[in-house]
JSON list of C-alpha atoms and ligand atoms in Angstrom, two decimals:
[
{"chain": "S", "resi": 1034, "resn": "LEU", "atom": "CA", "xyz": [-4.25, -21.35, -22.16]},
{"chain": "S", "resi": 1035, "resn": "ASP", "atom": "CA", "xyz": [-4.19, -23.39, -18.99]},
{"chain": "S", "resi": 1036, "resn": "ARG", "atom": "CA", "xyz": [-3.34, -20.75, -16.45]},
{"chain": "S", "resi": 1037, "resn": "ILE", "atom": "CA", "xyz": [-3.99, -17.69, -18.54]},
{"chain": "S", "resi": 1038, "resn": "VAL", "atom": "CA", "xyz": [-4.90, -14.41, -16.87]},
{"chain": "S", "resi": 1039, "resn": "ILE", "atom": "CA", "xyz": [-6.16, -11.48, -18.93]},
{"chain": "S", "resi": 1040, "resn": "ALA", "atom": "CA", "xyz": [-5.89, -8.22, -16.99]},
{"chain": "S", "resi": 1041, "resn": "ILE", "atom": "CA", "xyz": [-8.03, -5.30, -18.15]},
{"chain": "S", "resi": 1042, "resn": "ASP", "atom": "CA", "xyz": [-8.10, -1.81, -16.63]},
{"chain": "S", "resi": 1043, "resn": "GLY", "atom": "CA", "xyz": [-9.82, 1.39, -17.60]},
{"chain": "S", "resi": 1044, "resn": "PRO", "atom": "CA", "xyz": [-11.67, 4.46, -16.32]},
{"chain": "S", "resi": 1045, "resn": "SER", "atom": "CA", "xyz": [-15.41, 4.45, -15.76]},
{"chain": "S", "resi": 1046, "resn": "GLY", "atom": "CA", "xyz": [-17.38, 4.40, -18.98]},
{"chain": "S", "resi": 1047, "resn": "SER", "atom": "CA", "xyz": [-14.51, 2.81, -20.93]},
{"chain": "S", "resi": 1048, "resn": "GLY", "atom": "CA", "xyz": [-16.73, -0.21, -21.52]},
{"chain": "S", "resi": 1049, "resn": "LYS", "atom": "CA", "xyz": [-14.39, -2.56, -19.70]},
{"chain": "S", "resi": 1050, "resn": "SER", "atom": "CA", "xyz": [-17.06, -4.67, -17.96]},
{"chain": "S", "resi": 1051, "resn": "THR", "atom": "CA", "xyz": [-19.03, -5.39, -21.12]},
{"chain": "S", "resi": 1052, "resn": "VAL", "atom": "CA", "xyz": [-15.88, -6.02, -23.16]},
{"chain": "S", "resi": 1053, "resn": "SER", "atom": "CA", "xyz": [-14.30, -8.23, -20.47]},
{"chain": "S", "resi": 1054, "resn": "ARG", "atom": "CA", "xyz": [-17.44, -10.36, -20.17]},
{"chain": "S", "resi": 1055, "resn": "ARG", "atom": "CA", "xyz": [-17.62, -10.85, -23.93]},
{"chain": "S", "resi": 1056, "resn": "VAL", "atom": "CA", "xyz": [-13.95, -11.75, -24.19]},
{"chain": "S", "resi": 1057, "resn": "ALA", "atom": "CA", "xyz": [-14.20, -14.23, -21.30]},
{"chain": "S", "resi": 1058, "resn": "ALA", "atom": "CA", "xyz": [-17.27, -15.86, -22.87]},
{"chain": "S", "resi": 1059, "resn": "ARG", "atom": "CA", "xyz": [-15.60, -16.12, -26.27]},
{"chain": "S", "resi": 1060, "resn": "LEU", "atom": "CA", "xyz": [-12.48, -17.75, -24.78]},
{"chain": "S", "resi": 1061, "resn": "GLY", "atom": "CA", "xyz": [-14.32, -19.94, -22.26]},
{"chain": "S", "resi": 1062, "resn": "LEU", "atom": "CA", "xyz": [-12.66, -18.20, -19.30]},
{"chain": "S", "resi": 1063, "resn": "GLY", "atom": "CA", "xyz": [-13.97, -17.08, -15.92]},
{"chain": "S", "resi": 1064, "resn": "TYR", "atom": "CA", "xyz": [-14.64, -13.42, -15.16]},
{"chain": "S", "resi": 1065, "resn": "LEU", "atom": "CA", "xyz": [-13.97, -11.23, -12.12]},
{"chain": "S", "resi": 1066, "resn": "ASP", "atom": "CA", "xyz": [-15.39, -7.70, -11.83]},
{"chain": "S", "resi": 1067, "resn": "THR", "atom": "CA", "xyz": [-13.24, -6.18, -9.07]},
{"chain": "S", "resi": 1068, "resn": "GLY", "atom": "CA", "xyz": [-15.26, -2.95, -9.05]},
{"chain": "S", "resi": 1069, "resn": "ALA", "atom": "CA", "xyz": [-18.25, -5.01, -7.91]},
{"chain": "S", "resi": 1070, "resn": "THR", "atom": "CA", "xyz": [-16.18, -6.17, -4.92]},
{"chain": "S", "resi": 1071, "resn": "TYR", "atom": "CA", "xyz": [-15.51, -2.58, -3.81]},
{"chain": "S", "resi": 1072, "resn": "ARG", "atom": "CA", "xyz": [-19.15, -1.72, -4.48]},
{"chain": "S", "resi": 1073, "resn": "ALA", "atom": "CA", "xyz": [-20.33, -4.64, -2.33]},
{"chain": "S", "resi": 1074, "resn": "VAL", "atom": "CA", "xyz": [-18.20, -3.46, 0.60]},
{"chain": "S", "resi": 1075, "resn": "ALA", "atom": "CA", "xyz": [-19.56, 0.08, 0.15]},
{"chain": "S", "resi": 1076, "resn": "TRP", "atom": "CA", "xyz": [-23.11, -1.32, 0.13]},
{"chain": "S", "resi": 1077, "resn": "ALA", "atom": "CA", "xyz": [-22.50, -3.27, 3.35]},
{"chain": "S", "resi": 1078, "resn": "ALA", "atom": "CA", "xyz": [-20.90, -0.22, 5.01]},
{"chain": "S", "resi": 1079, "resn": "LEU", "atom": "CA", "xyz": [-24.02, 1.86, 4.27]},
{"chain": "S", "resi": 1080, "resn": "ASP", "atom": "CA", "xyz": [-26.30, -1.03, 5.26]},
{"chain": "S", "resi": 1081, "resn": "ARG", "atom": "CA", "xyz": [-24.60, -1.25, 8.65]},
{"chain": "S", "resi": 1082, "resn": "GLY", "atom": "CA", "xyz": [-24.58, 2.51, 9.09]},
{"chain": "S", "resi": 1083, "resn": "LEU", "atom": "CA", "xyz": [-20.77, 2.67, 9.30]},
{"chain": "S", "resi": 1084, "resn": "ASP", "atom": "CA", "xyz": [-19.05, 6.03, 9.29]},
{"chain": "S", "resi": 1085, "resn": "LEU", "atom": "CA", "xyz": [-17.12, 6.00, 6.00]},
{"chain": "S", "resi": 1086, "resn": "GLU", "atom": "CA", "xyz": [-14.42, 8.10, 7.65]},
{"chain": "S", "resi": 1087, "resn": "ASP", "atom": "CA", "xyz": [-13.85, 5.28, 10.17]},
{"chain": "S", "resi": 1088, "resn": "GLY", "atom": "CA", "xyz": [-11.01, 3.42, 8.47]},
{"chain": "S", "resi": 1089, "resn": "ALA", "atom": "CA", "xyz": [-10.75, 0.73, 11.14]},
{"chain": "S", "resi": 1090, "resn": "ALA", "atom": "CA", "xyz": [-14.44, -0.14, 10.85]},
{"chain": "S", "resi": 1091, "resn": "LEU", "atom": "CA", "xyz": [-14.22, -0.30, 7.06]},
{"chain": "S", "resi": 1092, "resn": "THR", "atom": "CA", "xyz": [-11.17, -2.52, 7.23]},
{"chain": "S", "resi": 1093, "resn": "ALA", "atom": "CA", "xyz": [-12.84, -4.86, 9.73]},
{"chain": "S", "resi": 1094, "resn": "LEU", "atom": "CA", "xyz": [-15.86, -5.08, 7.44]},
{"chain": "S", "resi": 1095, "resn": "ALA", "atom": "CA", "xyz": [-13.77, -5.82, 4.33]},
{"chain": "S", "resi": 1096, "resn": "THR", "atom": "CA", "xyz": [-11.73, -8.43, 6.17]},
{"chain": "S", "resi": 1097, "resn": "SER", "atom": "CA", "xyz": [-14.70, -10.35, 7.57]},
{"chain": "S", "resi": 1098, "resn": "ALA", "atom": "CA", "xyz": [-17.12, -10.03, 4.63]},
{"chain": "S", "resi": 1099, "resn": "VAL", "atom": "CA", "xyz": [-17.91, -13.12, 2.60]},
{"chain": "S", "resi": 1100, "resn": "ILE", "atom": "CA", "xyz": [-18.22, -11.88, -0.98]},
{"chain": "S", "resi": 1101, "resn": "GLU", "atom": "CA", "xyz": [-19.48, -14.25, -3.66]},
{"chain": "S", "resi": 1102, "resn": "GLN", "atom": "CA", "xyz": [-19.39, -13.36, -7.34]},
{"chain": "S", "resi": 1103, "resn": "SER", "atom": "CA", "xyz": [-20.42, -15.64, -10.19]},
{"chain": "S", "resi": 1104, "resn": "PRO", "atom": "CA", "xyz": [-17.35, -16.52, -12.27]},
{"chain": "S", "resi": 1105, "resn": "ASP", "atom": "CA", "xyz": [-19.63, -17.11, -15.28]},
{"chain": "S", "resi": 1106, "resn": "PRO", "atom": "CA", "xyz": [-19.25, -14.10, -17.62]},
{"chain": "S", "resi": 1107, "resn": "THR", "atom": "CA", "xyz": [-22.82, -14.51, -18.84]},
{"chain": "S", "resi": 1108, "resn": "GLN", "atom": "CA", "xyz": [-24.25, -14.22, -15.31]},
{"chain": "S", "resi": 1109, "resn": "ASP", "atom": "CA", "xyz": [-24.32, -11.21, -13.00]},
{"chain": "S", "resi": 1110, "resn": "SER", "atom": "CA", "xyz": [-24.55, -12.22, -9.37]},
{"chain": "S", "resi": 1111, "resn": "VAL", "atom": "CA", "xyz": [-22.94, -10.53, -6.38]},
{"chain": "S", "resi": 1112, "resn": "ARG", "atom": "CA", "xyz": [-23.60, -11.45, -2.74]},
{"chain": "S", "resi": 1113, "resn": "ILE", "atom": "CA", "xyz": [-22.09, -10.09, 0.44]},
{"chain": "S", "resi": 1114, "resn": "ASP", "atom": "CA", "xyz": [-22.65, -12.01, 3.67]},
{"chain": "S", "resi": 1115, "resn": "GLY", "atom": "CA", "xyz": [-25.55, -13.77, 1.97]},
{"chain": "S", "resi": 1116, "resn": "ALA", "atom": "CA", "xyz": [-27.36, -10.63, 0.77]},
{"chain": "S", "resi": 1117, "resn": "ASP", "atom": "CA", "xyz": [-27.98, -10.48, -2.98]},
{"chain": "S", "resi": 1118, "resn": "VAL", "atom": "CA", "xyz": [-26.68, -7.01, -3.96]},
{"chain": "S", "resi": 1119, "resn": "THR", "atom": "CA", "xyz": [-26.39, -7.59, -7.71]},
{"chain": "S", "resi": 1120, "resn": "GLN", "atom": "CA", "xyz": [-28.71, -4.69, -8.54]},
{"chain": "S", "resi": 1121, "resn": "ALA", "atom": "CA", "xyz": [-28.23, -2.51, -5.47]},
{"chain": "S", "resi": 1122, "resn": "ILE", "atom": "CA", "xyz": [-24.49, -2.00, -5.96]},
{"chain": "S", "resi": 1123, "resn": "ARG", "atom": "CA", "xyz": [-25.15, -0.26, -9.29]},
{"chain": "S", "resi": 1124, "resn": "GLU", "atom": "CA", "xyz": [-27.25, 2.50, -7.71]},
{"chain": "S", "resi": 1125, "resn": "GLN", "atom": "CA", "xyz": [-25.99, 6.08, -7.75]},
{"chain": "S", "resi": 1126, "resn": "ARG", "atom": "CA", "xyz": [-25.87, 6.16, -3.93]},
{"chain": "S", "resi": 1127, "resn": "ILE", "atom": "CA", "xyz": [-23.16, 3.48, -4.12]},
{"chain": "S", "resi": 1128, "resn": "SER", "atom": "CA", "xyz": [-21.28, 5.11, -7.03]},
{"chain": "S", "resi": 1129, "resn": "ALA", "atom": "CA", "xyz": [-21.28, 8.29, -4.94]},
{"chain": "S", "resi": 1130, "resn": "VAL", "atom": "CA", "xyz": [-19.38, 6.72, -2.01]},
{"chain": "S", "resi": 1131, "resn": "VAL", "atom": "CA", "xyz": [-17.46, 3.75, -3.41]},
{"chain": "S", "resi": 1132, "resn": "SER", "atom": "CA", "xyz": [-14.28, 5.77, -4.06]},
{"chain": "S", "resi": 1133, "resn": "LYS", "atom": "CA", "xyz": [-14.12, 6.61, -0.37]},
{"chain": "S", "resi": 1134, "resn": "VAL", "atom": "CA", "xyz": [-14.16, 2.90, 0.49]},
{"chain": "S", "resi": 1135, "resn": "ALA", "atom": "CA", "xyz": [-11.65, 2.06, -2.26]},
{"chain": "S", "resi": 1136, "resn": "GLY", "atom": "CA", "xyz": [-9.39, 4.87, -1.07]},
{"chain": "S", "resi": 1137, "resn": "ASN", "atom": "CA", "xyz": [-8.77, 3.02, 2.20]},
{"chain": "S", "resi": 1138, "resn": "LEU", "atom": "CA", "xyz": [-5.42, 1.28, 1.72]},
{"chain": "S", "resi": 1139, "resn": "ASP", "atom": "CA", "xyz": [-6.16, -1.51, 4.22]},
{"chain": "S", "resi": 1140, "resn": "VAL", "atom": "CA", "xyz": [-9.43, -2.30, 2.44]},
{"chain": "S", "resi": 1141, "resn": "ARG", "atom": "CA", "xyz": [-7.52, -2.41, -0.85]},
{"chain": "S", "resi": 1142, "resn": "LYS", "atom": "CA", "xyz": [-4.87, -4.69, 0.62]},
{"chain": "S", "resi": 1143, "resn": "GLU", "atom": "CA", "xyz": [-7.51, -7.22, 1.70]},
{"chain": "S", "resi": 1144, "resn": "LEU", "atom": "CA", "xyz": [-9.47, -7.11, -1.57]},
{"chain": "S", "resi": 1145, "resn": "VAL", "atom": "CA", "xyz": [-6.30, -7.26, -3.69]},
{"chain": "S", "resi": 1146, "resn": "ARG", "atom": "CA", "xyz": [-5.23, -10.35, -1.73]},
{"chain": "S", "resi": 1147, "resn": "ARG", "atom": "CA", "xyz": [-8.53, -12.06, -2.58]},
{"chain": "S", "resi": 1148, "resn": "GLN", "atom": "CA", "xyz": [-8.30, -11.00, -6.22]},
{"chain": "S", "resi": 1149, "resn": "GLN", "atom": "CA", "xyz": [-4.79, -12.43, -6.43]},
{"chain": "S", "resi": 1150, "resn": "GLU", "atom": "CA", "xyz": [-6.11, -15.78, -5.22]},
{"chain": "S", "resi": 1151, "resn": "VAL", "atom": "CA", "xyz": [-8.51, -15.79, -8.16]},
{"chain": "S", "resi": 1152, "resn": "ALA", "atom": "CA", "xyz": [-5.67, -14.80, -10.52]},
{"chain": "S", "resi": 1153, "resn": "ALA", "atom": "CA", "xyz": [-3.47, -17.60, -9.15]},
{"chain": "S", "resi": 1154, "resn": "ARG", "atom": "CA", "xyz": [-6.08, -20.18, -10.16]},
{"chain": "S", "resi": 1155, "resn": "GLY", "atom": "CA", "xyz": [-5.87, -18.83, -13.73]},
{"chain": "S", "resi": 1156, "resn": "ARG", "atom": "CA", "xyz": [-8.22, -19.09, -16.72]},
{"chain": "S", "resi": 1157, "resn": "VAL", "atom": "CA", "xyz": [-9.83, -15.76, -15.93]},
{"chain": "S", "resi": 1158, "resn": "VAL", "atom": "CA", "xyz": [-10.40, -12.25, -17.23]},
{"chain": "S", "resi": 1159, "resn": "ILE", "atom": "CA", "xyz": [-9.98, -9.79, -14.34]},
{"chain": "S", "resi": 1160, "resn": "GLU", "atom": "CA", "xyz": [-11.14, -6.23, -14.78]},
{"chain": "S", "resi": 1161, "resn": "GLY", "atom": "CA", "xyz": [-10.75, -3.06, -12.72]},
{"chain": "S", "resi": 1162, "resn": "ARG", "atom": "CA", "xyz": [-8.43, -0.10, -12.09]},
{"chain": "S", "resi": 1163, "resn": "ASP", "atom": "CA", "xyz": [-5.22, -1.66, -10.74]},
{"chain": "S", "resi": 1164, "resn": "ILE", "atom": "CA", "xyz": [-5.24, -5.14, -12.29]},
{"chain": "S", "resi": 1165, "resn": "THR", "atom": "CA", "xyz": [-2.48, -4.52, -14.85]},
{"chain": "S", "resi": 1166, "resn": "THR", "atom": "CA", "xyz": [-0.28, -2.80, -12.25]},
{"chain": "S", "resi": 1167, "resn": "VAL", "atom": "CA", "xyz": [-0.97, -4.29, -8.79]},
{"chain": "S", "resi": 1168, "resn": "VAL", "atom": "CA", "xyz": [-3.24, -7.35, -8.84]},
{"chain": "S", "resi": 1169, "resn": "ALA", "atom": "CA", "xyz": [-1.70, -9.17, -11.82]},
{"chain": "S", "resi": 1170, "resn": "PRO", "atom": "CA", "xyz": [1.33, -7.25, -13.09]},
{"chain": "S", "resi": 1171, "resn": "ASP", "atom": "CA", "xyz": [2.77, -10.52, -14.46]},
{"chain": "S", "resi": 1172, "resn": "ALA", "atom": "CA", "xyz": [-0.31, -11.50, -16.46]},
{"chain": "S", "resi": 1173, "resn": "PRO", "atom": "CA", "xyz": [0.60, -12.50, -20.03]},
{"chain": "S", "resi": 1174, "resn": "VAL", "atom": "CA", "xyz": [-2.08, -10.19, -21.40]},
{"chain": "S", "resi": 1175, "resn": "ARG", "atom": "CA", "xyz": [-2.54, -6.71, -19.91]},
{"chain": "S", "resi": 1176, "resn": "ILE", "atom": "CA", "xyz": [-4.77, -4.14, -21.57]},
{"chain": "S", "resi": 1177, "resn": "LEU", "atom": "CA", "xyz": [-5.83, -0.59, -20.74]},
{"chain": "S", "resi": 1178, "resn": "LEU", "atom": "CA", "xyz": [-9.11, 0.43, -22.35]},
{"chain": "S", "resi": 1179, "resn": "THR", "atom": "CA", "xyz": [-9.41, 4.19, -22.73]},
{"chain": "S", "resi": 1180, "resn": "ALA", "atom": "CA", "xyz": [-11.94, 6.54, -24.29]},
{"chain": "S", "resi": 1181, "resn": "ASP", "atom": "CA", "xyz": [-12.15, 10.31, -24.36]},
{"chain": "S", "resi": 1182, "resn": "GLU", "atom": "CA", "xyz": [-14.28, 11.91, -21.68]},
{"chain": "S", "resi": 1183, "resn": "ARG", "atom": "CA", "xyz": [-17.17, 12.84, -23.98]},
{"chain": "S", "resi": 1184, "resn": "ALA", "atom": "CA", "xyz": [-17.45, 9.25, -25.27]},
{"chain": "S", "resi": 1185, "resn": "ARG", "atom": "CA", "xyz": [-17.44, 7.89, -21.70]},
{"chain": "S", "resi": 1186, "resn": "LEU", "atom": "CA", "xyz": [-20.04, 10.39, -20.53]},
{"chain": "S", "resi": 1187, "resn": "GLU", "atom": "CA", "xyz": [-22.30, 9.57, -23.48]},
{"chain": "S", "resi": 1188, "resn": "ARG", "atom": "CA", "xyz": [-22.04, 5.82, -22.95]},
{"chain": "S", "resi": 1189, "resn": "ARG", "atom": "CA", "xyz": [-22.89, 6.07, -19.27]},
{"chain": "S", "resi": 1190, "resn": "ALA", "atom": "CA", "xyz": [-25.68, 8.63, -19.85]},
{"chain": "S", "resi": 1191, "resn": "ARG", "atom": "CA", "xyz": [-27.27, 6.32, -22.41]},
{"chain": "S", "resi": 1192, "resn": "GLU", "atom": "CA", "xyz": [-26.95, 3.41, -19.99]},
{"chain": "S", "resi": 1193, "resn": "LEU", "atom": "CA", "xyz": [-28.40, 5.27, -16.98]},
{"chain": "S", "resi": 1194, "resn": "HIS", "atom": "CA", "xyz": [-30.87, 7.66, -18.61]},
{"chain": "S", "resi": 1195, "resn": "GLY", "atom": "CA", "xyz": [-31.44, 6.30, -22.13]},
{"chain": "S", "resi": 1196, "resn": "THR", "atom": "CA", "xyz": [-30.39, 9.59, -23.72]},
{"chain": "S", "resi": 1197, "resn": "THR", "atom": "CA", "xyz": [-27.38, 11.89, -24.17]},
{"chain": "S", "resi": 1198, "resn": "ASP", "atom": "CA", "xyz": [-29.14, 15.24, -23.78]},
{"chain": "S", "resi": 1199, "resn": "ASP", "atom": "CA", "xyz": [-27.54, 17.96, -21.62]},
{"chain": "S", "resi": 1200, "resn": "ALA", "atom": "CA", "xyz": [-29.45, 17.00, -18.46]},
{"chain": "S", "resi": 1201, "resn": "ALA", "atom": "CA", "xyz": [-28.42, 13.34, -18.79]},
{"chain": "S", "resi": 1202, "resn": "ILE", "atom": "CA", "xyz": [-24.77, 14.29, -19.38]},
{"chain": "S", "resi": 1203, "resn": "ALA", "atom": "CA", "xyz": [-24.83, 16.61, -16.36]},
{"chain": "S", "resi": 1204, "resn": "ALA", "atom": "CA", "xyz": [-26.38, 13.89, -14.18]},
{"chain": "S", "resi": 1205, "resn": "THR", "atom": "CA", "xyz": [-23.63, 11.49, -15.25]},
{"chain": "S", "resi": 1206, "resn": "HIS", "atom": "CA", "xyz": [-20.74, 13.82, -14.46]},
{"chain": "S", "resi": 1207, "resn": "ASP", "atom": "CA", "xyz": [-20.29, 12.64, -10.86]},
{"chain": "S", "resi": 1208, "resn": "SER", "atom": "CA", "xyz": [-20.17, 8.95, -11.70]},
{"chain": "S", "resi": 1209, "resn": "ILE", "atom": "CA", "xyz": [-17.51, 9.51, -14.40]},
{"chain": "S", "resi": 1210, "resn": "VAL", "atom": "CA", "xyz": [-15.38, 12.64, -14.02]},
{"chain": "S", "resi": 1211, "resn": "ARG", "atom": "CA", "xyz": [-15.40, 13.11, -10.23]},
{"chain": "S", "resi": 1212, "resn": "ARG", "atom": "CA", "xyz": [-15.02, 9.36, -9.59]},
{"chain": "S", "resi": 1213, "resn": "ASP", "atom": "CA", "xyz": [-12.06, 8.98, -11.96]},
{"chain": "S", "resi": 1214, "resn": "ALA", "atom": "CA", "xyz": [-10.34, 11.95, -10.29]},
{"chain": "S", "resi": 1215, "resn": "ASP", "atom": "CA", "xyz": [-10.80, 10.36, -6.85]},
{"chain": "S", "resi": 1216, "resn": "ASP", "atom": "CA", "xyz": [-9.92, 6.83, -7.98]},
{"chain": "S", "resi": 1217, "resn": "SER", "atom": "CA", "xyz": [-6.76, 7.90, -9.81]},
{"chain": "S", "resi": 1218, "resn": "LYS", "atom": "CA", "xyz": [-5.31, 8.99, -6.46]},
{"chain": "S", "resi": 1219, "resn": "VAL", "atom": "CA", "xyz": [-4.97, 5.33, -5.44]},
{"chain": "S", "resi": 1220, "resn": "ALA", "atom": "CA", "xyz": [-4.71, 3.48, -8.76]},
{"chain": "S", "resi": 1221, "resn": "SER", "atom": "CA", "xyz": [-2.94, 4.36, -11.97]},
{"chain": "S", "resi": 1222, "resn": "PHE", "atom": "CA", "xyz": [-5.33, 3.72, -14.86]},
{"chain": "S", "resi": 1223, "resn": "LEU", "atom": "CA", "xyz": [-5.22, 6.95, -16.85]},
{"chain": "S", "resi": 1224, "resn": "THR", "atom": "CA", "xyz": [-2.07, 5.99, -18.74]},
{"chain": "S", "resi": 1225, "resn": "ALA", "atom": "CA", "xyz": [-0.75, 2.55, -19.67]},
{"chain": "S", "resi": 1226, "resn": "ALA", "atom": "CA", "xyz": [2.05, 1.15, -17.52]},
{"chain": "S", "resi": 1227, "resn": "GLU", "atom": "CA", "xyz": [5.07, -0.34, -19.27]},
{"chain": "S", "resi": 1228, "resn": "GLY", "atom": "CA", "xyz": [4.12, -3.43, -21.27]},
{"chain": "S", "resi": 1229, "resn": "VAL", "atom": "CA", "xyz": [0.39, -2.68, -21.09]},
{"chain": "S", "resi": 1230, "resn": "VAL", "atom": "CA", "xyz": [-1.39, -2.41, -24.44]},
{"chain": "S", "resi": 1231, "resn": "GLU", "atom": "CA", "xyz": [-3.66, 0.63, -24.69]},
{"chain": "S", "resi": 1232, "resn": "VAL", "atom": "CA", "xyz": [-6.82, 0.34, -26.78]},
{"chain": "S", "resi": 1233, "resn": "ASP", "atom": "CA", "xyz": [-8.58, 3.65, -27.41]},
{"chain": "S", "resi": 1234, "resn": "THR", "atom": "CA", "xyz": [-12.26, 2.75, -27.76]},
{"chain": "S", "resi": 1235, "resn": "SER", "atom": "CA", "xyz": [-13.61, 6.29, -28.38]},
{"chain": "S", "resi": 1236, "resn": "ALA", "atom": "CA", "xyz": [-14.47, 5.66, -32.01]},
{"chain": "S", "resi": 1237, "resn": "LEU", "atom": "CA", "xyz": [-15.07, 1.92, -31.82]},
{"chain": "S", "resi": 1238, "resn": "GLY", "atom": "CA", "xyz": [-18.26, -0.08, -31.41]},
{"chain": "S", "resi": 1239, "resn": "LEU", "atom": "CA", "xyz": [-18.47, -2.91, -28.87]},
{"chain": "S", "resi": 1240, "resn": "ASP", "atom": "CA", "xyz": [-17.82, -5.65, -31.46]},
{"chain": "S", "resi": 1241, "resn": "GLU", "atom": "CA", "xyz": [-14.75, -3.79, -32.72]},
{"chain": "S", "resi": 1242, "resn": "VAL", "atom": "CA", "xyz": [-13.31, -3.42, -29.21]},
{"chain": "S", "resi": 1243, "resn": "VAL", "atom": "CA", "xyz": [-13.89, -7.12, -28.49]},
{"chain": "S", "resi": 1244, "resn": "ALA", "atom": "CA", "xyz": [-12.20, -8.05, -31.79]},
{"chain": "S", "resi": 1245, "resn": "GLU", "atom": "CA", "xyz": [-9.24, -5.82, -30.98]},
{"chain": "S", "resi": 1246, "resn": "VAL", "atom": "CA", "xyz": [-8.83, -7.33, -27.50]},
{"chain": "S", "resi": 1247, "resn": "LEU", "atom": "CA", "xyz": [-9.04, -10.86, -28.92]},
{"chain": "S", "resi": 1248, "resn": "ARG", "atom": "CA", "xyz": [-6.37, -9.88, -31.46]},
{"chain": "S", "resi": 1249, "resn": "VAL", "atom": "CA", "xyz": [-4.07, -8.67, -28.66]},
{"chain": "S", "resi": 1250, "resn": "VAL", "atom": "CA", "xyz": [-4.71, -11.91, -26.73]},
{"chain": "S", "resi": 1251, "resn": "ALA", "atom": "CA", "xyz": [-3.94, -14.06, -29.79]},
{"chain": "S", "resi": 1252, "resn": "GLU", "atom": "CA", "xyz": [-0.69, -12.18, -30.28]},
{"chain": "S", "resi": 1253, "resn": "ARG", "atom": "CA", "xyz": [0.48, -12.88, -26.75]},
{"chain": "S", "resi": 1254, "resn": "VAL", "atom": "CA", "xyz": [-0.52, -16.48, -26.01]},
{"chain": "N", "resi": 1063, "resn": "C5P", "atom": "O1", "xyz": [-15.60, -0.62, -12.15]},
{"chain": "N", "resi": 1063, "resn": "C5P", "atom": "P1", "xyz": [-16.58, 0.10, -11.24]},
{"chain": "N", "resi": 1063, "resn": "C5P", "atom": "O2", "xyz": [-16.91, 1.47, -11.74]},
{"chain": "N", "resi": 1063, "resn": "C5P", "atom": "O3", "xyz": [-17.78, -0.69, -10.91]},
{"chain": "N", "resi": 1063, "resn": "C5P", "atom": "O4", "xyz": [-15.75, 0.28, -9.89]},
{"chain": "N", "resi": 1063, "resn": "C5P", "atom": "C1", "xyz": [-16.36, 0.85, -8.74]},
{"chain": "N", "resi": 1063, "resn": "C5P", "atom": "C2", "xyz": [-15.29, 1.51, -7.88]},
{"chain": "N", "resi": 1063, "resn": "C5P", "atom": "O5", "xyz": [-14.45, 0.54, -7.28]},
{"chain": "N", "resi": 1063, "resn": "C5P", "atom": "C3", "xyz": [-14.34, 2.47, -8.58]},
{"chain": "N", "resi": 1063, "resn": "C5P", "atom": "O6", "xyz": [-14.91, 3.76, -8.71]},
{"chain": "N", "resi": 1063, "resn": "C5P", "atom": "C4", "xyz": [-13.14, 2.45, -7.65]},
{"chain": "N", "resi": 1063, "resn": "C5P", "atom": "O7", "xyz": [-13.35, 3.33, -6.55]},
{"chain": "N", "resi": 1063, "resn": "C5P", "atom": "C5", "xyz": [-13.14, 1.04, -7.11]},
{"chain": "N", "resi": 1063, "resn": "C5P", "atom": "N1", "xyz": [-12.20, 0.13, -7.79]},
{"chain": "N", "resi": 1063, "resn": "C5P", "atom": "C6", "xyz": [-10.89, 0.13, -7.39]},
{"chain": "N", "resi": 1063, "resn": "C5P", "atom": "N2", "xyz": [-10.01, -0.78, -7.90]},
{"chain": "N", "resi": 1063, "resn": "C5P", "atom": "C7", "xyz": [-10.41, -1.68, -8.80]},
{"chain": "N", "resi": 1063, "resn": "C5P", "atom": "C8", "xyz": [-11.76, -1.68, -9.23]},
{"chain": "N", "resi": 1063, "resn": "C5P", "atom": "C9", "xyz": [-12.63, -0.75, -8.72]},
{"chain": "N", "resi": 1063, "resn": "C5P", "atom": "O8", "xyz": [-10.49, 0.97, -6.57]},
{"chain": "N", "resi": 1063, "resn": "C5P", "atom": "N3", "xyz": [-9.57, -2.59, -9.26]}
]
């Protein structure tokens, strides 16, 4: 298990962050939430009043930014250029614009390079949209977590609004359906690439998904 990398991708609301953290904790591995990296850059872009259409400015920001994320799966801590953005990057105003930042191919190139440095050190669960295909295509364990749209909407609505009534589902639509449509233009996470194990979580509880992922890991290492 010395250099092991576990790569996990999935659409929003697939439960990949929670599952990845649990799996990392169970196996004593580090954890990297790559979505938080893109969110931190989006936060800094808004903070500095950058025009999100200005690709050169976004790229300069991503290249110079010092982003610090706790590798401990039981902690949540994200800083960019010293500012603690752990909570702020989860706000809807960030979810609304992050795909624009992540759609910039030069920004992606820089962040992927950093993520690959983490992967090269090993002993880590890395989670995102392009980990199984771009960041760590050679990882010994590669998993795509999927769930049908209704299940993903309900999970996120419960998380954000504490209920799954019609208003909550409607309010969640942008952060799930629109975002996946935008994100899938630059990363392929809607179907499993060759050699990637797909786990459909629609009908599974969190403990069941974690158990299934641990089973896949045990099979491969
Ligand atoms: O996982 P999360 O929903 O926090 O990701 C936030 C955003 O970061 C995604 O909507 C996507 O635009 C971007 N992202 C990405 N590639 C990754 C991880 C996230 O483009 N590997």
